[in-house]
Tab-separated table of C-alpha atoms in Angstrom:
chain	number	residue	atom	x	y	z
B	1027	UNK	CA	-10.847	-73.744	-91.481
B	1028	UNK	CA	-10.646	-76.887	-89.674
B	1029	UNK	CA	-12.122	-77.134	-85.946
B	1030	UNK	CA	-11.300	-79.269	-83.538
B	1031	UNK	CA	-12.204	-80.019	-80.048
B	1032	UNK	CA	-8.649	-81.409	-78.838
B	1033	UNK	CA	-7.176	-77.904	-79.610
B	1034	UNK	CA	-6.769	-74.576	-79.132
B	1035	UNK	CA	-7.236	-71.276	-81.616
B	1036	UNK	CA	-6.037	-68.004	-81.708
B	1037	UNK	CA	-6.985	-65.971	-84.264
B	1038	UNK	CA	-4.531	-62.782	-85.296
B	1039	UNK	CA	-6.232	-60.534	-87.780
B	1040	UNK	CA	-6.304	-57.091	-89.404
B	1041	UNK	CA	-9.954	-55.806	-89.397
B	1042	UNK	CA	-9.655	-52.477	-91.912
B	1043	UNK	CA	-8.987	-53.077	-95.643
B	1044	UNK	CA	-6.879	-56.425	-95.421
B	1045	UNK	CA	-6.083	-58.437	-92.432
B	1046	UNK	CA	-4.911	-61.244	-90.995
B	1047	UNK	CA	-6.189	-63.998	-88.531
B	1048	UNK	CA	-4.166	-66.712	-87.534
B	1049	UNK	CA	-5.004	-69.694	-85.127
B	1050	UNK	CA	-2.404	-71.142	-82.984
B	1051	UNK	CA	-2.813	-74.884	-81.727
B	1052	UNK	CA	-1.265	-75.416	-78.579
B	1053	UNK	CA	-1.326	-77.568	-75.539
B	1054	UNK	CA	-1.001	-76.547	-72.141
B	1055	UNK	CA	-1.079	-78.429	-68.733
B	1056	UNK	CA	-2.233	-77.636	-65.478
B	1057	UNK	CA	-4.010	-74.060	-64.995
B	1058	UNK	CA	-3.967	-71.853	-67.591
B	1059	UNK	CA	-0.989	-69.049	-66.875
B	1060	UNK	CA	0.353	-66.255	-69.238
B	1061	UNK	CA	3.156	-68.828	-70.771
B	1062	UNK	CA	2.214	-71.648	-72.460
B	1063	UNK	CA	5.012	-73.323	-74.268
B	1064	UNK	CA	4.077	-77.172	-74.522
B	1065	UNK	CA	3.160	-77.116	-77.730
B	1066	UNK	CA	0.976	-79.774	-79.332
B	1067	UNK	CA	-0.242	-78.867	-82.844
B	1068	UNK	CA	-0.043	-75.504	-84.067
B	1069	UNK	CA	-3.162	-74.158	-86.942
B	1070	UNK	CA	-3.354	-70.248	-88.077
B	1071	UNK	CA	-5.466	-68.523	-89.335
B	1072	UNK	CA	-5.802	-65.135	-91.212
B	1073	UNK	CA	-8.462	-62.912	-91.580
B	1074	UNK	CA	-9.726	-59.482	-92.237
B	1075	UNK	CA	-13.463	-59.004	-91.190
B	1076	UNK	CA	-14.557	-62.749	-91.018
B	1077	UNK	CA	-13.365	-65.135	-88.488
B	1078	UNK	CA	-14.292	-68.768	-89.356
B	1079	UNK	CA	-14.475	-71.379	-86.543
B	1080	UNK	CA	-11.840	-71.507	-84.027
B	1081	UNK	CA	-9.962	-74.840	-82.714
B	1082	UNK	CA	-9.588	-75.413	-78.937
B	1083	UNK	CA	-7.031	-76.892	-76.352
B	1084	UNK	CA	-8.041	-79.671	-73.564
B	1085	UNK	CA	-7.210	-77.400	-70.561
B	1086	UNK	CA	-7.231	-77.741	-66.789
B	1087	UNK	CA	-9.190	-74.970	-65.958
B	1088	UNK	CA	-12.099	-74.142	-68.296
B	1089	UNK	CA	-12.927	-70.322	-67.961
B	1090	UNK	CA	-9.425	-67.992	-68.046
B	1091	UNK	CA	-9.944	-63.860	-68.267
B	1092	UNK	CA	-8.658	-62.628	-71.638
B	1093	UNK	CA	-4.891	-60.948	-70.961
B	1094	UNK	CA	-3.696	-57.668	-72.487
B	1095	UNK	CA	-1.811	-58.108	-76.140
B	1096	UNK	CA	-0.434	-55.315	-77.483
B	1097	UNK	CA	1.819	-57.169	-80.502
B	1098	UNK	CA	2.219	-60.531	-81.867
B	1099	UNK	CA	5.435	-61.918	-82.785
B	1100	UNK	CA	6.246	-64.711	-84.994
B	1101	UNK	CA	10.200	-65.112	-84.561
B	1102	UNK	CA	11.164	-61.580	-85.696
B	1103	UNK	CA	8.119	-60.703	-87.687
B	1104	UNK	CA	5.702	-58.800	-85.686
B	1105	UNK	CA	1.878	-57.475	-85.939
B	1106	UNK	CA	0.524	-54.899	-83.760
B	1107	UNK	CA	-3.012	-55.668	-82.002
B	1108	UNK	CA	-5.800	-53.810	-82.698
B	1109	UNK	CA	-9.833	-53.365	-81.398
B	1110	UNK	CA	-11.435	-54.216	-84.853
B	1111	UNK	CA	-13.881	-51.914	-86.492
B	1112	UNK	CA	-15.312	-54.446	-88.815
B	1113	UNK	CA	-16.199	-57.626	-87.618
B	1114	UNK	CA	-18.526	-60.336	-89.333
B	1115	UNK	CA	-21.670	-60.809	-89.307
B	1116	UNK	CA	-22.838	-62.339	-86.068
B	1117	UNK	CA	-19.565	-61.662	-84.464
B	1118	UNK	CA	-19.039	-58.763	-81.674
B	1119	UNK	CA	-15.825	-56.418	-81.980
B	1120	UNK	CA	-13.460	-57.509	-78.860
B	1121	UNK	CA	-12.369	-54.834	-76.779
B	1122	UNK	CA	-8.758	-54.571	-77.147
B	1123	UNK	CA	-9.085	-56.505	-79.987
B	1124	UNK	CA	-9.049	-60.340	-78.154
B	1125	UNK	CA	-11.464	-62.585	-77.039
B	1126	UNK	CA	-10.991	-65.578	-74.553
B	1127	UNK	CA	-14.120	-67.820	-74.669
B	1128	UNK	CA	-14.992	-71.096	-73.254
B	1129	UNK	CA	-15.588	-73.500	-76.239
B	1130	UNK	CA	-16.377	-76.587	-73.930
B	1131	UNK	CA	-16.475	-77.965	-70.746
B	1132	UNK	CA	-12.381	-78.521	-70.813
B	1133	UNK	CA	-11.466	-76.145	-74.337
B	1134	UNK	CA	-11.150	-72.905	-75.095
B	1135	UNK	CA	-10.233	-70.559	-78.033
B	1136	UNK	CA	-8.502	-67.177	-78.091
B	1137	UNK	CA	-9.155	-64.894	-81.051
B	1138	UNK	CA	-6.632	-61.823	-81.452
B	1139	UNK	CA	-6.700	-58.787	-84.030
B	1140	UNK	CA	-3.948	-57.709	-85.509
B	1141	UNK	CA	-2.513	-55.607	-88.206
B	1142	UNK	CA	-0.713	-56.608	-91.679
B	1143	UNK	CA	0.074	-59.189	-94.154
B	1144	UNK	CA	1.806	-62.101	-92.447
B	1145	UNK	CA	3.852	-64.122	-95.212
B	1146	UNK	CA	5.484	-67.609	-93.665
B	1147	UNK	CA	7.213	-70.410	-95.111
B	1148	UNK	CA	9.909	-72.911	-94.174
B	1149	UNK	CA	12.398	-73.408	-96.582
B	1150	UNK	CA	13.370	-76.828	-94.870
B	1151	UNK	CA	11.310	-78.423	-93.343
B	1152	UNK	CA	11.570	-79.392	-89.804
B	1153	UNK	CA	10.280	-82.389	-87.962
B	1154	UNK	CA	7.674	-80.784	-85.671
B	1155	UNK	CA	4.062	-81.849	-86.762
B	1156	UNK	CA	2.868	-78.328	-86.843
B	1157	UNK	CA	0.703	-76.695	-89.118
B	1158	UNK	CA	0.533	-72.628	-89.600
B	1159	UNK	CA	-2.101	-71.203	-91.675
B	1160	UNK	CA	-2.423	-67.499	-93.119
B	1161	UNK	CA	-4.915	-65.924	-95.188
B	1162	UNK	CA	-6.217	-62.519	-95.523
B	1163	UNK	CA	-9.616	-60.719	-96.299
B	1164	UNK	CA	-9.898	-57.567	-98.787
B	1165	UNK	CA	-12.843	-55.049	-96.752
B	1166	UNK	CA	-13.191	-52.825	-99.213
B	1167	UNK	CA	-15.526	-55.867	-101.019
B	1168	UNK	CA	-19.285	-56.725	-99.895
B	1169	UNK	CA	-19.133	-59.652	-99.121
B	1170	UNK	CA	-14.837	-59.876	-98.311
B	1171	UNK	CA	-12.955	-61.317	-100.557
B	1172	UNK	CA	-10.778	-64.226	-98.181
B	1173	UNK	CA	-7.383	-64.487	-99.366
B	1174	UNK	CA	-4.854	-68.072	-99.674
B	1175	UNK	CA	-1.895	-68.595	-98.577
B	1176	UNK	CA	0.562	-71.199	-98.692
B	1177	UNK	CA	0.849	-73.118	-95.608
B	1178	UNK	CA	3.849	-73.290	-93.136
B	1179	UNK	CA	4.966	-75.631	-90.007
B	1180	UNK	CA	7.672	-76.072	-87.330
B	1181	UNK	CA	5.623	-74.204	-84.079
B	1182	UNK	CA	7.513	-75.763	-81.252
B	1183	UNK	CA	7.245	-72.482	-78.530
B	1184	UNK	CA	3.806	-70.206	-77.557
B	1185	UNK	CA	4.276	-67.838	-75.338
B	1186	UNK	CA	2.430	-64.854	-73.709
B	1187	UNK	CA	4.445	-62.141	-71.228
B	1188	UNK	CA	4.811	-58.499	-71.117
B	1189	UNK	CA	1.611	-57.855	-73.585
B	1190	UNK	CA	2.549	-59.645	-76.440
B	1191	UNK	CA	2.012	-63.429	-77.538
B	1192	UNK	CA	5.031	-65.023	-78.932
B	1193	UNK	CA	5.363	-67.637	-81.470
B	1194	UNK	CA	8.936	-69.469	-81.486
B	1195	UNK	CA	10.170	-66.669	-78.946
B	1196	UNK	CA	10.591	-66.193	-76.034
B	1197	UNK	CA	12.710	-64.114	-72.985
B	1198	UNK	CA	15.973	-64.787	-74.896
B	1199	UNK	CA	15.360	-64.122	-78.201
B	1200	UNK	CA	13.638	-66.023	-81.445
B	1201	UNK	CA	13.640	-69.671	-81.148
B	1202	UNK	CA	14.626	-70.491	-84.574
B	1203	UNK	CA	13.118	-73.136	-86.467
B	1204	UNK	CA	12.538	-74.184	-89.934
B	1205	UNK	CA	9.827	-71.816	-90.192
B	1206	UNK	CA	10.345	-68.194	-90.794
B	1207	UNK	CA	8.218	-65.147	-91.507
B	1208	UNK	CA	7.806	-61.862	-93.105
B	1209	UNK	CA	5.185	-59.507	-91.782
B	1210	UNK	CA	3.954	-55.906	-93.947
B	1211	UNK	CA	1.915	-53.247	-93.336
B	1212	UNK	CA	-1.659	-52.997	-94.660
B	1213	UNK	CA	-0.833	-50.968	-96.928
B	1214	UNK	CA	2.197	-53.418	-98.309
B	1215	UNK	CA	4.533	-51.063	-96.107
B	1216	UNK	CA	7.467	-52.023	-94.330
B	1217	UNK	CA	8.113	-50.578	-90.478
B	1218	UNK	CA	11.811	-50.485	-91.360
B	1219	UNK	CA	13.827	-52.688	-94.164
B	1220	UNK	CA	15.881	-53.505	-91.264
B	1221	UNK	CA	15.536	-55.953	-88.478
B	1222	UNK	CA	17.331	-53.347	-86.430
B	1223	UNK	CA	16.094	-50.171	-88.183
B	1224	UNK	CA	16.950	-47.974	-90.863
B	1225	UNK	CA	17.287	-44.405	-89.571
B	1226	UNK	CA	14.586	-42.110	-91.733
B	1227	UNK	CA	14.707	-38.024	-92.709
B	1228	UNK	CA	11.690	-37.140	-90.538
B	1229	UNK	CA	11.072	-34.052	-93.853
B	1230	UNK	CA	10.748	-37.532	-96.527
B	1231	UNK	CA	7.136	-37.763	-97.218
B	1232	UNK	CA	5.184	-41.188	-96.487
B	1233	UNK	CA	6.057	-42.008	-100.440
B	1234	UNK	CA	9.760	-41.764	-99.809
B	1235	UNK	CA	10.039	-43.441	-96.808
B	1236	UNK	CA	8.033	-46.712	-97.876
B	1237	UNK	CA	9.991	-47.332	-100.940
B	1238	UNK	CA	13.387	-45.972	-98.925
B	1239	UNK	CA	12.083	-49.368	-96.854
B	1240	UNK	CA	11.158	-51.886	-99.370
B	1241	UNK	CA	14.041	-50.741	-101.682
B	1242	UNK	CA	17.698	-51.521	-100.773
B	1243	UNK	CA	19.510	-48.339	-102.934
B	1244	UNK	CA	20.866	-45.126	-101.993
B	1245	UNK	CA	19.575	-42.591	-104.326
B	1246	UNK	CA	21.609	-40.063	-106.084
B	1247	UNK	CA	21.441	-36.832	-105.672
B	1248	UNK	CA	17.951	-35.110	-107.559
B	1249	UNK	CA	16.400	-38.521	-107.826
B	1250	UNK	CA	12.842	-38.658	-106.098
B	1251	UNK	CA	10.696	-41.110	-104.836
B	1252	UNK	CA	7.480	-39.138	-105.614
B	1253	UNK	CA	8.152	-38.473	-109.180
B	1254	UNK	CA	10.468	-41.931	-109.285
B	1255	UNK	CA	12.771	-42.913	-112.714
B	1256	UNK	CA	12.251	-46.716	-112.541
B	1257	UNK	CA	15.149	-46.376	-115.402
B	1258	UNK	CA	17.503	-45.766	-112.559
B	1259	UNK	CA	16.999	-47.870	-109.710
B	1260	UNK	CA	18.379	-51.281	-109.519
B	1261	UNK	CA	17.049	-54.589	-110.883
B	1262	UNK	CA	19.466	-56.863	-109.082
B	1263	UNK	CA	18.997	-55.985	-105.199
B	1264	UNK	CA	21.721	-58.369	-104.185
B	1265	UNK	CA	24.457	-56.469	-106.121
B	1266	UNK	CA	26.422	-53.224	-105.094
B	1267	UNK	CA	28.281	-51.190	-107.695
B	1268	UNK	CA	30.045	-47.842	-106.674
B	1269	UNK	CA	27.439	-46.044	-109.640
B	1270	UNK	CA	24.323	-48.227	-107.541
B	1271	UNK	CA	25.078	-48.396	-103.998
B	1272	UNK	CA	23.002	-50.307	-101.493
B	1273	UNK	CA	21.765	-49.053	-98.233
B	1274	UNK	CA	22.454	-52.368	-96.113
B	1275	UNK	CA	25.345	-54.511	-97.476
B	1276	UNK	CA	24.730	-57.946	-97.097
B	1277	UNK	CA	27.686	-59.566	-96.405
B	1278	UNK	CA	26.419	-63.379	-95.566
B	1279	UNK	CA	22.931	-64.082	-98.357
B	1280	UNK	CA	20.545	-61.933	-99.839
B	1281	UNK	CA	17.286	-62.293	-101.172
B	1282	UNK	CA	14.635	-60.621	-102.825
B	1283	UNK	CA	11.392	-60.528	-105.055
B	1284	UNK	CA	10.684	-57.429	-107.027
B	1285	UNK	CA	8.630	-55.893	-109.541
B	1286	UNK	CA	10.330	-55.623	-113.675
B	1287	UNK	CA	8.501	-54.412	-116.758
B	1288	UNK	CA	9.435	-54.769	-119.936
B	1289	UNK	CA	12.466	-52.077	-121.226
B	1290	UNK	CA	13.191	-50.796	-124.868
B	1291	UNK	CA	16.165	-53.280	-124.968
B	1292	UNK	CA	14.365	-56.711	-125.548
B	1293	UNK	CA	14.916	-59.501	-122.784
B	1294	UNK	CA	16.041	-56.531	-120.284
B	1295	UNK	CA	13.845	-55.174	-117.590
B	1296	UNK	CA	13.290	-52.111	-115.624
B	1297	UNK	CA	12.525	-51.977	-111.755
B	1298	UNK	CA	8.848	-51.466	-110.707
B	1299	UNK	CA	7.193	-50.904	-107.232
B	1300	UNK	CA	4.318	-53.785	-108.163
B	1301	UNK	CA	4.710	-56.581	-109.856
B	1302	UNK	CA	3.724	-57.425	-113.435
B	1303	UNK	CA	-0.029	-58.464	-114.331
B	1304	UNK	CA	-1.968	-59.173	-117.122
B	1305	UNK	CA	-6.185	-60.310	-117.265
B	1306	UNK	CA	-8.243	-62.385	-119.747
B	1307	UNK	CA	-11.654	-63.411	-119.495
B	1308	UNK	CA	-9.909	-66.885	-118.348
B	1309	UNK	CA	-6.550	-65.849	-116.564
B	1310	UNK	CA	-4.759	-63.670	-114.524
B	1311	UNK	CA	-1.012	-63.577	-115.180
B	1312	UNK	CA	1.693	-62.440	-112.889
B	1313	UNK	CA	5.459	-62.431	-112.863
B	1314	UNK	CA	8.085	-61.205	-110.686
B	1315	UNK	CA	11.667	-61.343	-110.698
B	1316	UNK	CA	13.719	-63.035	-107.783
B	1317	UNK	CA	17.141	-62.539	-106.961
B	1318	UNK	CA	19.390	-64.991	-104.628
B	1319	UNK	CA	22.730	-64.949	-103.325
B	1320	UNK	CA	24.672	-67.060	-100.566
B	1321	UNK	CA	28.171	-65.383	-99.741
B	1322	UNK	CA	29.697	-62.113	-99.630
B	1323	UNK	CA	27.958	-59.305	-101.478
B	1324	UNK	CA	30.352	-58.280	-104.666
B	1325	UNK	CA	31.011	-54.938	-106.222
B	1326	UNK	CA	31.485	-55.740	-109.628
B	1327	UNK	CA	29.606	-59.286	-110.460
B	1328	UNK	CA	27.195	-59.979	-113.519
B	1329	UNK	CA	23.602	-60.838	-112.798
B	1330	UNK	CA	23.542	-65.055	-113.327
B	1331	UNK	CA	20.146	-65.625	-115.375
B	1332	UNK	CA	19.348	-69.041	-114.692
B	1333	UNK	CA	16.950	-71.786	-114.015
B	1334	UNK	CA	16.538	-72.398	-110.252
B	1335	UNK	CA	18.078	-75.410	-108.938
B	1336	UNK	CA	15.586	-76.912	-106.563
B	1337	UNK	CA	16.285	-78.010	-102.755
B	1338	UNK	CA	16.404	-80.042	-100.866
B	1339	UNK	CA	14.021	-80.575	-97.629
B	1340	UNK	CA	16.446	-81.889	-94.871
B	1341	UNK	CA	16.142	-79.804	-91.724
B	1342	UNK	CA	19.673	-79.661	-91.708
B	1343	UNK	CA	21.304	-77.045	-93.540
B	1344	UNK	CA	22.741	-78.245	-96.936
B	1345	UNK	CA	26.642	-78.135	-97.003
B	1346	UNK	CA	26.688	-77.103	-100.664
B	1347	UNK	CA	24.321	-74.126	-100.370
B	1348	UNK	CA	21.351	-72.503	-98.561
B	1349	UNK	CA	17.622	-72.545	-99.284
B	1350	UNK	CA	15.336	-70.229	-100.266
B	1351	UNK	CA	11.233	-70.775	-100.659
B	1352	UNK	CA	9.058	-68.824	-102.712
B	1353	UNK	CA	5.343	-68.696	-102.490
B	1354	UNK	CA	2.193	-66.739	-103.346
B	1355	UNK	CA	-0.851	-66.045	-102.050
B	1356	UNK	CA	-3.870	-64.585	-104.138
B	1357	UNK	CA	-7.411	-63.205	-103.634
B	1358	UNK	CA	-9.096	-66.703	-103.478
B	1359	UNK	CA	-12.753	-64.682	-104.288
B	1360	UNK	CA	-11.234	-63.540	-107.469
B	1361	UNK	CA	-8.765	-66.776	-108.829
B	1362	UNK	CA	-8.739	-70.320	-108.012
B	1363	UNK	CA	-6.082	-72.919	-106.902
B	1364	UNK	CA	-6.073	-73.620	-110.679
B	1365	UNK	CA	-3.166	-73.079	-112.746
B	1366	UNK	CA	0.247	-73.474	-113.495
B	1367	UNK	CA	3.615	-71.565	-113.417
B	1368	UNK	CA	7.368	-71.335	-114.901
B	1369	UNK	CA	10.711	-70.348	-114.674
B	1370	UNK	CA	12.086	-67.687	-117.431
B	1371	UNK	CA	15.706	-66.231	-117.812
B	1372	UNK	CA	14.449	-63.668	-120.069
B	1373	UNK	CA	12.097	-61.402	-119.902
B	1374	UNK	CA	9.196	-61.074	-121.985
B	1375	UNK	CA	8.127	-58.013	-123.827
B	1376	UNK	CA	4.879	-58.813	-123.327
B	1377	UNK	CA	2.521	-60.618	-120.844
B	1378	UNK	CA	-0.096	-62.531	-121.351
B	1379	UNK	CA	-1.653	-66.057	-120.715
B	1380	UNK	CA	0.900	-67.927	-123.090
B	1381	UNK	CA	4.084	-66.815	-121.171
B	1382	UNK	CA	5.134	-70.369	-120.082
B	1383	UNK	CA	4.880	-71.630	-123.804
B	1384	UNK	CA	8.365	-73.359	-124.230
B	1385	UNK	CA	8.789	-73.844	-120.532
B	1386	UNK	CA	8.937	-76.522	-118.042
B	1387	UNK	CA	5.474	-75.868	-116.464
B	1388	UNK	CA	4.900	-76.944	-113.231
B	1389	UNK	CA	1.243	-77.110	-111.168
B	1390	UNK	CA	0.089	-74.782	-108.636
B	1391	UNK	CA	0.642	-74.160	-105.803
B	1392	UNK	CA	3.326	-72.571	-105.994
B	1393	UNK	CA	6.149	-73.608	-103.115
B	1394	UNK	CA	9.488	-73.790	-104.276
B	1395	UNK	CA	12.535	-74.446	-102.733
B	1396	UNK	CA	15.522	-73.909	-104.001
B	1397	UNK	CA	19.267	-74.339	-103.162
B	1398	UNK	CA	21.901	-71.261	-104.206
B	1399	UNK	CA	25.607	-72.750	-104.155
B	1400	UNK	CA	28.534	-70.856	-103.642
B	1401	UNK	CA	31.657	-71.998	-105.851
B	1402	UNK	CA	33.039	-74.149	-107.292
B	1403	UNK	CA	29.355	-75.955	-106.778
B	1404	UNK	CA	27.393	-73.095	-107.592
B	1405	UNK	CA	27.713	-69.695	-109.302
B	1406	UNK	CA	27.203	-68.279	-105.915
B	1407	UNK	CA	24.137	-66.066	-107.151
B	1408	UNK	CA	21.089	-66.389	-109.442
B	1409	UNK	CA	18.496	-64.654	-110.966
B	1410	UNK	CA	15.334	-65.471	-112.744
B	1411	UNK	CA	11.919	-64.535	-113.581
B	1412	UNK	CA	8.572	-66.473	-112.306
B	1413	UNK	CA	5.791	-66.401	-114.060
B	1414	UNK	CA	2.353	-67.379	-112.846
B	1415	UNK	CA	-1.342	-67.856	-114.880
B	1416	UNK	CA	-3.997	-68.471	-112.391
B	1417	UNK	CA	-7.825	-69.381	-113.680
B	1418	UNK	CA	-10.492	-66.105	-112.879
B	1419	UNK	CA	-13.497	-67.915	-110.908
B	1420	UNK	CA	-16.426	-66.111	-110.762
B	1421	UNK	CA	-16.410	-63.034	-109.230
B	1422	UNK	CA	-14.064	-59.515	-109.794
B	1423	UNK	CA	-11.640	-57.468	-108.275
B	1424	UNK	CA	-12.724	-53.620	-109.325
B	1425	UNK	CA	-10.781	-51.755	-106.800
B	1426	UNK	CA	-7.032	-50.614	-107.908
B	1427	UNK	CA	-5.948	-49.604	-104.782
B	1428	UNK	CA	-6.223	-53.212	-102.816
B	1429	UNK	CA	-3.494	-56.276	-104.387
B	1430	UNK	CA	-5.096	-59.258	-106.277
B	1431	UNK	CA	-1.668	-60.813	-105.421
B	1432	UNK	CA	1.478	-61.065	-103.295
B	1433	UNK	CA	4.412	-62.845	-103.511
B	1434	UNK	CA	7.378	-63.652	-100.932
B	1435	UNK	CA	10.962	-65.489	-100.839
B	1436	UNK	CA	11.909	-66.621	-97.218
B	1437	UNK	CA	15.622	-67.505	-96.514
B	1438	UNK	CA	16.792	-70.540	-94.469
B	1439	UNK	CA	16.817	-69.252	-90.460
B	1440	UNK	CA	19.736	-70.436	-89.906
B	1441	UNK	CA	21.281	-68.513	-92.662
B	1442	UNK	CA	19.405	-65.277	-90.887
B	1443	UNK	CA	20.504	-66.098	-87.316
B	1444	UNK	CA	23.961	-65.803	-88.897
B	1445	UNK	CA	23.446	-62.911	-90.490
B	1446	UNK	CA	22.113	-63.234	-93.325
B	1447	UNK	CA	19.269	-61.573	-95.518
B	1448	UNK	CA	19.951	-58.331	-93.203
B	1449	UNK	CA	17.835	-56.039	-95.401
B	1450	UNK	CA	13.857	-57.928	-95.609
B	1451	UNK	CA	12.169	-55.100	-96.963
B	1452	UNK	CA	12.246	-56.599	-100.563
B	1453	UNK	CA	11.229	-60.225	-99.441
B	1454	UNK	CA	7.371	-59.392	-100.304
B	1455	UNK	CA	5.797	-57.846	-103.693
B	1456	UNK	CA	2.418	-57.189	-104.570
B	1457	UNK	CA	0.653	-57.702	-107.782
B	1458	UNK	CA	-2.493	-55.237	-108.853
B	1459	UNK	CA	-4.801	-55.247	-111.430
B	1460	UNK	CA	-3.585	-53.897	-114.745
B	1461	UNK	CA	-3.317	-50.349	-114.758
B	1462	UNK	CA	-3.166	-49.735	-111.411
B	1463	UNK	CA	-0.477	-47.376	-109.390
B	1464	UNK	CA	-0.156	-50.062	-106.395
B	1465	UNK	CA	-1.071	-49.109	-102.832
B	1466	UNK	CA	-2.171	-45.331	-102.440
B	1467	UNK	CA	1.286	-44.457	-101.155
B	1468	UNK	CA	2.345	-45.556	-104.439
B	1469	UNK	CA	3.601	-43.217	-107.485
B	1470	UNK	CA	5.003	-43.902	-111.122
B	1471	UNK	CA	3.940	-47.431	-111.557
């Protein structure tokens, strides 16, 4: 983590199994009050048990009292704040789960807990010089194991009122920017699909309702989430058939990165709650499918395997199509920064580290943008597989119950603000080691 002396830090995290710290940047002048929206450089941070140093804001008045936070929010993606029950070493457990402390005679440096994975991006990039850091910690490791993430910009608004600290929000709404982000449970579990809500059976057990969340279908009757037929729920989440209806149509974009293993029918795939892994003694190999579409959501259209076309990064939005980003992060105790990935329009029957052979390869990290054009540019939709082979370093993930992995696609705001990308549950995925069932929630991996 970088420190600083010229700025501030706040620090959300999740202190349980996984959670998240990040460290906001901003400036303020005059006294310090609850709303402080002149922003001058924005840094997060994510943790879960360790907190690394903490940057710090010139400020008028050296010594403030720590306010109340009950939630962050980062546009529409929110974390709820929590009194940690791990800390590390060294560290005390805030009560109320923040700490306000004076760093220097004119800086100081907020640290906040919070719960969840925090995924951000910007699929354009925007012209504020802002930087946005997450990264997680897996608990259930001694020492932690510190997850990477990719990083993300465009912070112009910080805010604090009514118990929860705002970033690009504030009394009206989300201030959209290029930056955009999806926030999941600890336990890769989604609140609600639904920016407004999806209304739940209150009988569904905790199974049911996650994957009712995180998968955009309406079941038919006799099918059952805790003894789930992969064989029958959709691969493409951005198409609606009368036999495969959708719970939320999506009549602007959609978006989504799922799960697929390998079916009986070379180069076809069946739906999965995790994504697909595989481990040498050298690599760990991942691939997920992603799904994009820009337009109205058809009844009857063929899935469009192709090669992603990549984007551009004007912060204006593209007249010829929108923009999509899709990043990973990855448990940075277990793999390195080292590796490579590809693009695939068929799927493999069997995963290992030789997938790419035959494909463009391109370096990690993995950030790509790409553009999805409507006709007669574009097809409108597209669909592809991305495959990722990350170097092991030196140490091992033994527990099949935490993710080694997670991916995310994140959709142009200004295709959200207008209604787009309704349904978010299926904008994160998780990767496991192989042979595990995914989160404890999870069934009939």
């Amino acid at each position: 983590m970088r420190s600083n002396s010229s700025l501030d830090g706040w620090n959300l995290s999740r202190i349980a199994q996984r959670c998240g710290t990040l460290n906001e940047a901003i400036g303020s002048q005059g006294p310090e009050n609850p709303r402080m929206s002149s922003v001058k450089q924005f840094v997060g941070y994510v943790f879960i048990g360790a907190v690394a140093s903490v940057s710090s804001i010139q400020t008028a008045q050296a010594q403030v009292q720590a306010p109340t936070v009950a939630g962050v929010v980062v546009n529409s993606a929110g974390q709820t704040v929590q009194t940690p029950t791990l800390v590390p070493p060294g560290k005390t457990a805030p009560p109320g789960g923040i700490s306000y402390v004076q760093t220097s005679s004119n800086a100081s440096a907020l640290e906040v807990y919070t719960d969840g994975f925090l995924f951000c991006g910007n699929p354009l990039l925007g012209s504020t010089p802002a930087t946005l850091i997450t990264a997680h910690e897996d608990q259930s490791f001694s020492p932690a194991h510190p997850w990477f993430f990719q990083n993300a910009a465009d912070v112009p608004l910080v805010s604090y009122t009514g118990g929860v600290l705002s970033v690009n929000r504030d009394s009206a709404g989300a201030h959209w920017t290029t930056l955009i982000c999806q926030g999941v449970g600890a336990a890769g579990d989604a609140p609600t699909g639904l920016t407004d809500g999806i209304f739940d059976n209150g009988w569904e057990s905790t199974t049911a309702t996650n994957y009712n969340h995180l998968v955009n279908w309406i079941p038919p009757a006799g099918f059952d989430w805790n003894t789930p037929d992969w064989t029958k729920v959709p691969t493409n989440p951005c198409i609606s058939t009368v036999a495969q209806p959708v719970r939320v149509v999506e009549t602007a974009a959609c978006a989504a990165v799922t799960g697929v293993r390998p079916a009986s029918t070379a180069g076809l795939g069946v739906r999965a709650g995790t994504i697909w892994t595989a481990t040498d003694a050298t690599h760990f190999t991942y691939l997920f499918r992603v799904d994009a579409r820009y337009g109205a959501q058809p009844t009857q259209a063929p899935t469009q395997f192709q090669l992603p076309t990549p984007a551009s990064t004007s912060a204006s939005t593209a007249p010829n199509g929108e923009a999509f980003f899709i990043s990973d992060a990855y448990d940075s105790a277990f793999l390195t920064a080292t590796g490579q990935y590809c693009f695939l329009t068929t799927l493999p029957t069997a995963l290992n580290s030789s997938v790419c052979t035959g494909a463009q390869i391109y370096a990690l990290p993995l950030t790509y943008r790409t553009t999805v054009s409507p006709p007669p540019v574009g097809s409108g939709s597209t669909s592809f597989y991305v495959a990722v082979v990350r170097s092991i370093g030196q140490n091992t993930h033994t527990n099949f119950t935490t993710p080694v992995v997670g991916v995310s696609i994140l959709v142009d705001p200004a295709l959200v603000t207008s209604g787009g990308n309704q349904f978010s549950g299926d904008d994160v995925a998780f990767g496991f080691m192989p042979g595990s069932t995914g989160f404890p929630w999870m069934v009939g991996q």
